[in-house]
Amino acid sequence: MTKRIGILTSGGDCAGLNAVIRAVTLRAHHGYGWKTVGIGYGTLGLLERPVNARELDPARLDAALAHRGGTFLGSTNRGDPFAFPMSDGSVRDRSGEVADAIAALGLDGLIGVGGDGSLAILRRLFGPTGVPFVGVPKTIDNDVANTERAVGYSTAIAIATEALDRLQPTGASHDRIMVLEVMGRDAGHIAIAAGIAGGADVVLIPEIGWRLAHVTGHIAAMRALGRRAALVVVAEAAGKSDDPPDPSGDAPDRHGMGEWLAQRLAKATGAEARATVLGHVQRGAEPTAEDRLLASALGVRAVDVLAEGKGDRMVAWWNRQVIDVPLDKVVGRSHTVDPDGTLVRTARALGICLGDAG
Ligand code: F6P
């Protein structure tokens, strides 16, 4: 009997999602003779009536799709069905409507591509339906537990590194401090990786308590030695480190970190400083080859996991292999930068100031 599996993308988009959808559809078709149903706009599509879903034609998912950014199915990082914000301002549990939609679609399995927040919601939603669910980790933040890599992270690093490559010559031409604010939610993975690759002088991440005084001291010392320009990378949530970075205690807890820092550094060092907020540019690009590879490998494995009769799992990249792990070991946990790990040690060895006393 031909099986039908569903796929949806949920949470903030990132590069590589189309490559996952393609890999799932091709594996289902060529490997098992299964049909794949694409659900529109994550869980929002399951709340629409008629349900926003359509069968995907494997013949139309060519190479052009693998390198296109975004998700052609659409996604949402709003509207948790368990606490759905209604237009009259009230909040309603609409999870029953999602279950009805899944039953109406007649699915034998579901694949959800999401970050930690989405995977937790999807698991809670789909568990009671009895339809086996497999998650595929994606997020530029790379903070999903129990996978070394999430789809979208490689592309985000590449974009942030390219931004530093462009900020360096203009900063050097004007002897300026160039501050680059990058995304990452509560994790500093993008900041530390791009900072090393792009030759930053300072990298500030939420996982390492830092002090403004240490940063200004480092830049002042550089300037005294004749290095008058500086490249600074700051993660959007760096101000949320346990120690307040500045005695004034007014560091923003996410939005505006780059501008706040540039102003403080200019005042303390007497140098000109400019801030660039990279924002959604980090999400909307063509995926790197590495992200396409990861997306393809994870997508294929997700279908295989369903074929093995398993559910409540997430496919993961671990030790150069694709594996699958119980979702129990993923939801409610977070993978942040290890303050004693290889990247932090590499940064320190290169003389990059991390804003702490180390
Ligand atoms: O989780 C991905 C992410 O891009 C974070 O890095 C960022 O904090 C957030 O989403 C931005 O969300 P939105 O697209 O809703 O502005």
Short mmCIF file of C-alpha atoms and ligand atoms in Angstrom, two decimals:
data_model
loop_
_atom_site.label_atom_id
_atom_site.label_comp_id
_atom_site.label_asym_id
_atom_site.label_seq_id
_atom_site.Cartn_x
_atom_site.Cartn_y
_atom_site.Cartn_z
CA MET A 1 0.00 0.00 0.00
CA THR A 2 1.31 3.46 -0.90
CA LYS A 3 2.00 5.55 2.15
CA ARG A 4 1.56 9.30 2.49
CA ILE A 5 3.87 11.36 4.64
CA GLY A 6 3.55 15.02 5.49
CA ILE A 7 6.29 17.63 5.75
CA LEU A 8 6.18 21.12 7.21
CA THR A 9 8.72 23.82 8.00
CA SER A 10 8.23 25.66 11.28
CA GLY A 11 9.83 28.57 13.13
CA GLY A 12 12.10 31.22 11.62
CA ASP A 13 13.24 30.32 8.11
CA CYS A 14 16.87 29.75 7.18
CA ALA A 15 18.90 28.67 4.17
CA GLY A 16 18.63 24.98 3.30
CA LEU A 17 14.95 24.33 4.05
CA ASN A 18 14.06 23.75 0.40
CA ALA A 19 16.91 21.25 0.15
CA VAL A 20 15.40 19.31 3.09
CA ILE A 21 11.94 19.27 1.48
CA ARG A 22 13.48 18.09 -1.78
CA ALA A 23 15.49 15.33 -0.11
CA VAL A 24 12.47 14.06 1.84
CA THR A 25 10.25 13.99 -1.24
CA LEU A 26 12.86 12.28 -3.44
CA ARG A 27 13.73 9.68 -0.81
CA ALA A 28 10.08 8.91 -0.14
CA HIS A 29 9.39 8.52 -3.87
CA HIS A 30 12.50 6.70 -5.09
CA GLY A 31 13.20 4.72 -1.92
CA TYR A 32 9.73 3.60 -0.92
CA GLY A 33 7.19 4.66 -3.55
CA TRP A 34 5.55 6.96 -0.98
CA LYS A 35 3.74 10.22 -1.64
CA THR A 36 4.75 13.42 0.17
CA VAL A 37 2.29 16.10 1.21
CA GLY A 38 3.67 19.60 1.79
CA ILE A 39 1.86 21.53 4.53
CA GLY A 40 1.82 25.33 4.12
CA TYR A 41 3.04 27.81 6.77
CA GLY A 42 3.87 25.27 9.46
CA THR A 43 1.06 24.62 11.91
CA LEU A 44 -0.90 27.58 10.53
CA GLY A 45 -1.67 25.53 7.41
CA LEU A 46 -3.24 22.86 9.63
CA LEU A 47 -5.55 25.44 11.17
CA GLU A 48 -6.81 26.65 7.78
CA ARG A 49 -9.99 25.17 6.29
CA PRO A 50 -9.60 23.68 3.80
CA VAL A 51 -6.26 22.54 5.19
CA ASN A 52 -3.36 24.22 3.40
CA ALA A 53 -1.58 21.15 2.01
CA ARG A 54 -0.71 19.72 -1.38
CA GLU A 55 0.97 16.66 -2.80
CA LEU A 56 4.52 17.40 -3.92
CA ASP A 57 5.60 16.28 -7.37
CA PRO A 58 9.12 14.79 -7.15
CA ALA A 59 9.70 15.52 -10.85
CA ARG A 60 9.45 19.25 -10.17
CA LEU A 61 11.89 19.36 -7.25
CA ASP A 62 15.04 19.87 -9.30
CA ALA A 63 18.49 21.21 -8.43
CA ALA A 64 17.24 24.80 -8.69
CA LEU A 65 15.18 24.20 -5.58
CA ALA A 66 18.14 22.95 -3.54
CA HIS A 67 19.95 26.26 -3.84
CA ARG A 68 16.98 28.55 -3.32
CA GLY A 69 16.79 30.31 0.07
CA GLY A 70 13.72 30.35 2.30
CA THR A 71 11.05 27.64 2.24
CA PHE A 72 8.62 27.34 -0.63
CA LEU A 73 6.10 25.83 1.79
CA GLY A 74 6.15 28.93 4.00
CA SER A 75 6.77 28.94 7.76
CA THR A 76 5.70 30.69 10.94
CA ASN A 77 7.32 31.47 14.27
CA ARG A 78 4.02 32.75 15.70
CA GLY A 79 0.73 31.13 16.61
CA ASP A 80 1.47 28.20 18.92
CA PRO A 81 -1.76 26.11 18.51
CA PHE A 82 -1.81 25.43 22.27
CA ALA A 83 -2.01 29.18 22.97
CA PHE A 84 -3.18 30.72 19.73
CA PRO A 85 -3.57 34.51 19.75
CA MET A 86 -7.07 35.32 18.46
CA SER A 87 -8.02 38.56 16.73
CA ASP A 88 -10.12 39.67 19.74
CA GLY A 89 -7.02 39.55 21.95
CA SER A 90 -7.92 36.26 23.65
CA VAL A 91 -5.75 33.14 23.58
CA ARG A 92 -7.27 29.78 22.60
CA ASP A 93 -6.12 26.15 22.58
CA ARG A 94 -6.58 25.08 18.94
CA SER A 95 -4.55 21.88 19.13
CA GLY A 96 -7.70 19.79 18.52
CA GLU A 97 -8.11 21.44 15.10
CA VAL A 98 -4.57 20.40 14.20
CA ALA A 99 -5.32 16.80 15.16
CA ASP A 100 -8.49 16.89 13.01
CA ALA A 101 -6.47 18.18 10.05
CA ILE A 102 -3.87 15.43 10.42
CA ALA A 103 -6.61 12.80 10.50
CA ALA A 104 -8.28 14.33 7.42
CA LEU A 105 -5.01 14.27 5.47
CA GLY A 106 -4.68 10.54 6.13
CA LEU A 107 -0.97 10.69 6.85
CA ASP A 108 1.16 7.71 7.84
CA GLY A 109 4.04 9.82 9.09
CA LEU A 110 5.08 13.42 9.62
CA ILE A 111 8.39 15.23 9.25
CA GLY A 112 8.79 18.64 10.87
CA VAL A 113 11.77 20.86 10.12
CA GLY A 114 12.26 23.19 13.07
CA GLY A 115 14.37 24.61 15.87
CA ASP A 116 14.10 23.64 19.53
CA GLY A 117 10.92 25.66 20.17
CA SER A 118 9.11 24.31 17.11
CA LEU A 119 10.17 20.72 17.71
CA ALA A 120 8.79 20.88 21.26
CA ILE A 121 5.42 22.18 20.01
CA LEU A 122 5.22 19.74 17.09
CA ARG A 123 6.01 16.76 19.30
CA ARG A 124 3.31 17.76 21.79
CA LEU A 125 0.83 18.30 18.95
CA PHE A 126 1.47 15.17 16.93
CA GLY A 127 2.20 12.69 19.75
CA PRO A 128 -1.48 12.17 20.67
CA THR A 129 -2.50 11.74 16.99
CA GLY A 130 -0.61 8.45 16.83
CA VAL A 131 1.05 9.51 13.56
CA PRO A 132 4.82 8.91 13.90
CA PHE A 133 6.74 12.19 13.95
CA VAL A 134 10.39 12.81 13.03
CA GLY A 135 12.12 16.19 13.48
CA VAL A 136 14.87 17.71 11.34
CA PRO A 137 16.94 20.37 13.15
CA LYS A 138 17.25 23.74 11.47
CA THR A 139 18.22 27.14 12.80
CA ILE A 140 20.90 29.70 12.09
CA ASP A 141 21.38 29.82 15.89
CA ASN A 142 22.70 26.20 15.95
CA ASP A 143 21.33 25.82 19.47
CA VAL A 144 19.40 22.53 19.04
CA ALA A 145 20.63 19.96 21.57
CA ASN A 146 22.15 16.63 20.54
CA THR A 147 23.17 17.61 17.05
CA GLU A 148 26.48 19.21 16.19
CA ARG A 149 24.93 21.08 13.29
CA ALA A 150 21.53 22.45 12.36
CA VAL A 151 20.54 23.34 8.80
CA GLY A 152 21.12 27.05 8.11
CA TYR A 153 24.04 27.61 10.48
CA SER A 154 26.81 27.19 7.91
CA THR A 155 25.19 29.77 5.64
CA ALA A 156 24.74 32.24 8.49
CA ILE A 157 28.43 31.96 9.40
CA ALA A 158 29.42 32.49 5.78
CA ILE A 159 27.31 35.64 5.54
CA ALA A 160 28.58 37.08 8.83
CA THR A 161 32.17 36.34 7.79
CA GLU A 162 31.62 38.06 4.45
CA ALA A 163 30.22 41.08 6.31
CA LEU A 164 33.41 41.25 8.40
CA ASP A 165 35.51 41.00 5.22
CA ARG A 166 33.66 44.06 3.96
CA LEU A 167 33.76 46.00 7.21
CA GLN A 168 37.51 45.50 7.67
CA PRO A 169 38.75 47.69 4.78
CA THR A 170 36.33 50.53 5.42
CA GLY A 171 37.15 50.45 9.14
CA ALA A 172 40.87 50.45 8.39
CA SER A 173 40.52 53.35 5.96
CA HIS A 174 38.98 55.55 8.66
CA ASP A 175 40.68 54.19 11.79
CA ARG A 176 37.26 53.22 13.11
CA ILE A 177 35.90 50.61 15.46
CA MET A 178 33.45 48.59 13.37
CA VAL A 179 30.87 46.71 15.43
CA LEU A 180 28.92 43.88 13.77
CA GLU A 181 25.81 42.65 15.59
CA VAL A 182 24.83 39.12 14.61
CA MET A 183 21.79 36.97 15.43
CA GLY A 184 21.85 33.74 17.39
CA ARG A 185 19.09 34.19 19.94
CA ASP A 186 20.59 33.15 23.32
CA ALA A 187 23.62 31.41 21.81
CA GLY A 188 26.87 32.85 20.49
CA HIS A 189 27.64 30.21 17.83
CA ILE A 190 27.41 32.56 14.84
CA ALA A 191 29.42 35.28 16.61
CA ILE A 192 32.34 33.10 17.71
CA ALA A 193 32.61 31.20 14.40
CA ALA A 194 32.38 34.27 12.18
CA GLY A 195 34.63 36.23 14.53
CA ILE A 196 37.42 33.70 14.14
CA ALA A 197 36.91 33.26 10.40
CA GLY A 198 36.67 37.01 9.79
CA GLY A 199 39.67 37.99 11.93
CA ALA A 200 37.78 39.95 14.60
CA ASP A 201 39.64 41.68 17.43
CA VAL A 202 36.78 41.30 19.90
CA VAL A 203 33.92 38.77 20.10
CA LEU A 204 31.22 39.07 22.74
CA ILE A 205 28.82 36.17 23.37
CA PRO A 206 26.17 35.46 26.02
CA GLU A 207 27.98 32.35 27.27
CA ILE A 208 30.98 34.33 28.52
CA GLY A 209 30.51 37.05 31.15
CA TRP A 210 32.27 40.14 29.81
CA ARG A 211 32.99 43.64 30.96
CA LEU A 212 32.98 46.76 28.88
CA ALA A 213 36.14 47.89 30.69
CA HIS A 214 38.03 44.81 29.41
CA VAL A 215 36.93 45.51 25.84
CA THR A 216 37.86 49.20 25.92
CA GLY A 217 41.18 48.29 27.56
CA HIS A 218 41.95 45.83 24.75
CA ILE A 219 41.08 48.32 22.02
CA ALA A 220 43.04 51.11 23.73
CA ALA A 221 46.08 48.81 23.93
CA MET A 222 45.74 47.94 20.24
CA ARG A 223 45.53 51.61 19.33
CA ALA A 224 48.57 52.42 21.45
CA LEU A 225 50.52 49.85 19.42
CA GLY A 226 49.43 51.46 16.14
CA ARG A 227 46.43 49.22 15.28
CA ARG A 228 43.94 52.05 15.10
CA ALA A 229 40.99 50.21 13.56
CA ALA A 230 39.15 47.39 15.30
CA LEU A 231 36.62 44.75 14.28
CA VAL A 232 34.12 43.79 16.97
CA VAL A 233 31.48 41.05 16.71
CA VAL A 234 28.66 41.08 19.22
CA ALA A 235 25.95 38.45 19.53
CA GLU A 236 22.47 39.96 19.80
CA ALA A 237 22.00 38.54 23.31
CA ALA A 238 25.53 39.23 24.59
CA GLY A 239 24.13 41.80 27.03
CA LYS A 240 22.27 38.99 28.76
CA SER A 241 25.40 37.39 30.16
CA ASP A 242 25.13 36.75 33.91
CA ASP A 243 27.46 39.61 34.75
CA PRO A 244 26.20 43.02 33.64
CA PRO A 245 28.82 44.15 31.08
CA ASP A 246 28.67 47.72 32.29
CA PRO A 247 28.13 49.05 35.83
CA SER A 248 25.34 51.25 34.49
CA GLY A 249 23.40 48.00 33.93
CA ASP A 250 21.65 49.43 30.86
CA ALA A 251 22.89 46.94 28.24
CA PRO A 252 19.95 45.97 26.04
CA ASP A 253 18.84 42.39 26.47
CA ARG A 254 18.63 41.75 22.73
CA HIS A 255 17.62 44.49 20.33
CA GLY A 256 20.13 47.30 19.89
CA MET A 257 23.22 45.63 21.31
CA GLY A 258 25.46 46.72 18.40
CA GLU A 259 24.54 50.39 18.58
CA TRP A 260 24.77 50.42 22.38
CA LEU A 261 28.24 48.92 22.24
CA ALA A 262 29.49 51.21 19.46
CA GLN A 263 28.45 54.27 21.44
CA ARG A 264 30.12 53.04 24.63
CA LEU A 265 33.34 52.10 22.81
CA ALA A 266 33.53 55.46 21.05
CA LYS A 267 33.08 57.32 24.32
CA ALA A 268 35.64 55.24 26.21
CA THR A 269 38.38 55.14 23.55
CA GLY A 270 37.90 58.45 21.72
CA ALA A 271 37.78 56.55 18.41
CA GLU A 272 34.96 56.77 15.92
CA ALA A 273 32.71 53.72 15.99
CA ARG A 274 30.00 52.48 13.66
CA ALA A 275 27.51 49.66 14.15
CA THR A 276 26.11 47.30 11.52
CA VAL A 277 23.16 45.08 12.37
CA LEU A 278 23.23 42.10 10.04
CA GLY A 279 19.70 40.93 10.90
CA HIS A 280 17.70 38.77 8.53
CA VAL A 281 20.36 38.93 5.82
CA GLN A 282 21.79 35.94 7.75
CA ARG A 283 18.66 33.92 7.03
CA GLY A 284 17.66 34.80 3.51
CA ALA A 285 20.57 33.58 1.44
CA GLU A 286 21.29 30.73 -0.91
CA PRO A 287 22.51 27.83 1.24
CA THR A 288 26.21 27.01 1.25
CA ALA A 289 27.22 23.65 -0.21
CA GLU A 290 27.69 22.42 3.36
CA ASP A 291 24.10 23.33 4.29
CA ARG A 292 22.78 21.63 1.16
CA LEU A 293 24.70 18.48 2.03
CA LEU A 294 23.49 18.51 5.61
CA ALA A 295 19.90 19.20 4.53
CA SER A 296 20.01 16.35 2.03
CA ALA A 297 21.52 13.84 4.45
CA LEU A 298 19.11 14.72 7.26
CA GLY A 299 16.09 14.72 4.92
CA VAL A 300 16.93 11.27 3.56
CA ARG A 301 17.48 9.86 7.05
CA ALA A 302 14.20 11.31 8.35
CA VAL A 303 12.28 9.27 5.76
CA ASP A 304 14.33 6.16 6.57
CA VAL A 305 13.49 6.55 10.26
CA LEU A 306 9.78 6.56 9.40
CA ALA A 307 10.32 3.54 7.15
CA GLU A 308 11.92 1.72 10.10
CA GLY A 309 8.63 2.25 11.93
CA LYS A 310 10.11 4.72 14.41
CA GLY A 311 8.69 8.02 15.62
CA ASP A 312 9.28 10.65 18.31
CA ARG A 313 12.87 11.00 17.04
CA MET A 314 15.06 13.73 15.62
CA VAL A 315 17.69 13.13 12.97
CA ALA A 316 21.03 14.62 13.91
CA TRP A 317 24.58 15.18 12.70
CA TRP A 318 27.04 13.57 15.06
CA ASN A 319 30.67 12.70 14.57
CA ARG A 320 30.49 12.96 10.75
CA GLN A 321 27.41 10.73 10.61
CA VAL A 322 23.67 11.13 10.46
CA ILE A 323 22.00 9.44 13.41
CA ASP A 324 18.59 9.67 15.06
CA VAL A 325 17.96 10.48 18.71
CA PRO A 326 14.84 10.46 20.90
CA LEU A 327 13.11 13.84 20.95
CA ASP A 328 13.14 13.51 24.72
CA LYS A 329 16.85 14.25 24.58
CA VAL A 330 16.28 17.38 22.51
CA VAL A 331 13.29 19.35 23.77
CA GLY A 332 13.80 21.60 26.75
CA ARG A 333 17.57 21.54 26.28
CA SER A 334 19.83 23.95 24.53
CA HIS A 335 23.22 23.66 22.85
CA THR A 336 25.20 26.79 23.60
CA VAL A 337 28.85 27.66 23.04
CA ASP A 338 31.14 25.71 25.36
CA PRO A 339 33.25 28.33 27.17
CA ASP A 340 36.09 25.77 27.36
CA GLY A 341 35.55 24.34 23.87
CA THR A 342 37.70 24.38 20.76
CA LEU A 343 36.31 27.57 19.25
CA VAL A 344 36.72 29.61 22.41
CA ARG A 345 40.23 28.26 22.91
CA THR A 346 41.06 29.03 19.28
CA ALA A 347 39.78 32.58 19.63
CA ARG A 348 41.85 33.18 22.75
CA ALA A 349 44.95 31.71 21.10
CA LEU A 350 44.52 34.15 18.21
CA GLY A 351 44.47 37.05 20.66
CA ILE A 352 40.77 37.75 20.22
CA CYS A 353 39.39 39.55 23.26
CA LEU A 354 36.27 37.84 24.65
CA GLY A 355 35.63 40.61 27.12
CA ASP A 356 36.49 38.58 30.22
CA ALA A 357 39.65 38.50 32.27
CA GLY A 358 40.83 35.28 30.50
O1 F6P B 1 15.92 31.80 15.72
C1 F6P B 1 16.30 32.42 14.53
C2 F6P B 1 16.32 33.93 14.68
O2 F6P B 1 16.76 34.48 13.45
C3 F6P B 1 17.15 34.46 15.84
O3 F6P B 1 18.52 34.43 15.58
C4 F6P B 1 16.55 35.82 16.01
O4 F6P B 1 16.72 36.27 17.34
C5 F6P B 1 15.10 35.61 15.69
O5 F6P B 1 15.01 34.41 14.93
C6 F6P B 1 14.45 36.72 14.90
O6 F6P B 1 13.10 36.44 14.79
P1 F6P B 1 12.10 37.22 13.82
O7 F6P B 1 12.29 36.68 12.43
O8 F6P B 1 10.76 36.94 14.37
O9 F6P B 1 12.48 38.68 13.87
#
